[in-house]
Amino acid sequence: MRILGFCKPLPNESNGYWSKSDFTEHLSKFAESERHVIHSIYFDDSANEVANDAFDKLLSHIKSSKSGFLIAVPDSRHLVKELEDAARVAIEVSTIDSEIICLDSEYPDFLQNSIAYIPAPGVSMQKSNNIRAAMKKRAISGKALGKPSYGYT
């Protein structure tokens, strides 16, 4: 399948920032391992975080070619800042017979990646992680999770 790459200069896993060469290298490795062909790469290095001019160009390129592409991004934060926007982007891309994937090996699905990395409004990620860790600890030790049923103590 043909790949269109999209990236912004955001922090990456190695505490640096995504550069065009870093992204091109990661995308090339992915394309080679999955037997895809890189069609073009869009790198949005604008300082404006709200406007996504490069992504709009990418979408118009797909619409004009009238064929589907695989859009590869490092993770969902390169496209959106909120979960609602992630759903909108996923729907918009699917309507033009294309698909978005993330180069993150843990969460390659765009929506799963969005849920994992973009916090819900009003919810602390640290608190959620602490609750999850406590529940895992209780489950491993064989203790009940949640309230016991009526009549049981």
Coordinates of C-alpha atoms in Angstrom, one line a residue:
M1 CA 0.0 0.0 0.0
R2 CA 1.1 3.6 -0.6
I3 CA 2.1 5.6 2.5
L4 CA 1.8 9.3 3.2
G5 CA 3.8 10.3 6.2
F6 CA 2.9 13.2 8.5
C7 CA 4.9 14.6 11.4
K8 CA 5.3 17.7 13.6
P9 CA 8.4 18.6 15.6
L10 CA 7.0 17.3 18.9
P11 CA 9.0 15.5 21.6
N12 CA 9.9 11.8 20.9
E13 CA 10.7 8.8 23.0
S14 CA 14.4 9.7 23.3
N15 CA 13.7 13.1 24.9
G16 CA 14.5 14.9 21.7
Y17 CA 12.3 16.3 19.1
W18 CA 11.1 14.7 15.8
S19 CA 13.1 16.1 12.9
K20 CA 12.3 15.4 9.3
S21 CA 15.3 13.0 9.0
D22 CA 14.3 11.1 12.2
F23 CA 10.7 10.7 10.9
T24 CA 11.9 9.7 7.5
E25 CA 14.2 7.1 9.0
H26 CA 11.4 5.6 11.2
L27 CA 8.9 5.7 8.3
S28 CA 11.4 4.0 6.0
K29 CA 12.0 1.2 8.5
F30 CA 8.2 0.7 8.9
A31 CA 7.6 0.7 5.2
E32 CA 10.3 -1.8 4.6
S33 CA 9.2 -4.2 7.3
E34 CA 5.5 -4.0 6.2
R35 CA 6.3 -4.0 2.5
H36 CA 4.7 -0.6 1.8
V37 CA 5.8 2.2 -0.6
I38 CA 6.3 5.7 0.7
H39 CA 4.5 8.1 -1.6
S40 CA 5.4 11.4 0.1
I41 CA 6.1 12.9 3.5
Y42 CA 4.5 16.0 5.0
F43 CA 6.4 17.7 7.8
D44 CA 4.6 20.5 9.6
D45 CA 7.3 22.7 11.1
S46 CA 5.0 25.7 11.6
A47 CA 4.9 27.4 15.0
N48 CA 1.1 27.6 14.9
E49 CA -0.2 24.6 16.9
V50 CA -3.9 25.2 16.0
A51 CA -3.7 25.3 12.2
N52 CA -2.9 22.1 10.5
D53 CA -2.1 23.4 7.0
A54 CA 0.2 20.6 6.1
F55 CA -2.4 18.0 7.1
D56 CA -5.0 19.9 5.1
K57 CA -2.7 19.7 2.1
L58 CA -2.2 16.0 2.7
L59 CA -6.0 15.4 2.7
S60 CA -6.5 17.5 -0.4
H61 CA -3.8 15.4 -2.1
I62 CA -5.7 12.2 -1.2
K63 CA -9.0 13.7 -2.5
S64 CA -7.5 14.8 -5.8
S65 CA -5.8 11.4 -6.4
K66 CA -9.1 9.6 -5.8
S67 CA -7.4 6.5 -4.3
G68 CA -6.7 5.4 -0.8
F69 CA -3.5 5.8 1.2
L70 CA -2.1 4.7 4.5
I71 CA -1.3 7.8 6.6
A72 CA 1.5 7.2 9.0
V73 CA 2.1 9.5 12.0
P74 CA 4.5 9.0 15.0
D75 CA 1.6 9.2 17.4
S76 CA -1.9 10.8 17.6
R77 CA -0.6 14.0 19.3
H78 CA 1.0 15.0 15.9
L79 CA -2.5 15.5 14.5
V80 CA -4.9 16.4 17.4
K81 CA -4.9 17.8 20.9
E82 CA -8.3 16.4 22.1
L83 CA -10.1 13.1 21.9
E84 CA -13.1 14.6 20.1
D85 CA -10.8 15.9 17.3
A86 CA -9.2 12.5 17.0
A87 CA -12.6 11.0 16.3
R88 CA -13.4 13.7 13.7
V89 CA -10.0 13.1 11.9
A90 CA -10.5 9.3 11.9
I91 CA -14.0 9.7 10.4
E92 CA -12.8 12.2 7.8
V93 CA -9.9 10.0 6.7
S94 CA -12.1 6.9 6.5
T95 CA -14.6 8.8 4.3
I96 CA -11.9 9.3 1.7
D97 CA -11.0 5.5 1.6
S98 CA -7.8 5.9 3.6
E99 CA -6.5 4.8 7.0
I100 CA -4.3 6.4 9.8
I101 CA -1.8 4.4 11.7
C102 CA 0.7 5.3 14.3
L103 CA 4.3 4.3 14.3
D104 CA 4.1 3.6 18.0
S105 CA 4.6 -0.2 18.4
E106 CA 2.5 -0.3 21.6
Y107 CA -0.6 1.4 20.2
P108 CA -0.6 1.4 16.3
D109 CA -4.3 2.1 16.0
F110 CA -5.0 5.8 15.8
L111 CA -8.0 5.9 18.1
Q112 CA -6.3 3.6 20.7
N113 CA -3.2 5.8 20.6
S114 CA -5.4 8.9 21.1
I115 CA -7.0 7.3 24.2
A116 CA -3.7 6.3 25.6
Y117 CA -1.8 9.6 25.0
I118 CA -4.4 12.4 25.0
P119 CA -5.9 13.0 28.4
A120 CA -9.7 13.4 28.7
P121 CA -10.7 16.9 29.8
G122 CA -10.9 17.2 33.6
V123 CA -9.1 13.8 34.2
S124 CA -5.6 13.6 35.7
M125 CA -3.5 11.0 33.8
Q126 CA -1.3 10.6 37.0
K127 CA -4.4 9.8 39.1
S128 CA -5.7 7.4 36.6
N129 CA -2.4 5.5 36.4
N130 CA -2.3 5.4 40.2
I131 CA -5.8 3.9 40.4
R132 CA -4.9 1.4 37.7
A133 CA -1.8 0.3 39.5
A134 CA -3.7 -0.1 42.8
M135 CA -6.4 -2.2 41.1
K136 CA -3.7 -4.5 39.4
K137 CA -2.1 -5.0 42.8
R138 CA -5.4 -6.0 44.4
A139 CA -6.3 -8.3 41.5
I140 CA -2.9 -10.0 41.6
S141 CA -3.3 -10.6 45.4
G142 CA -6.7 -12.2 44.8
K143 CA -8.8 -9.5 46.5
A144 CA -12.2 -8.4 45.1
L145 CA -12.4 -5.3 42.9
G146 CA -15.3 -3.0 43.6
K147 CA -18.2 -3.4 45.9
P148 CA -19.3 -6.8 47.0
S149 CA -22.8 -8.0 46.0
Y150 CA -25.7 -7.6 48.4
G151 CA -25.5 -10.2 51.2
Y152 CA -21.8 -10.8 50.8
T153 CA -19.1 -9.2 53.0

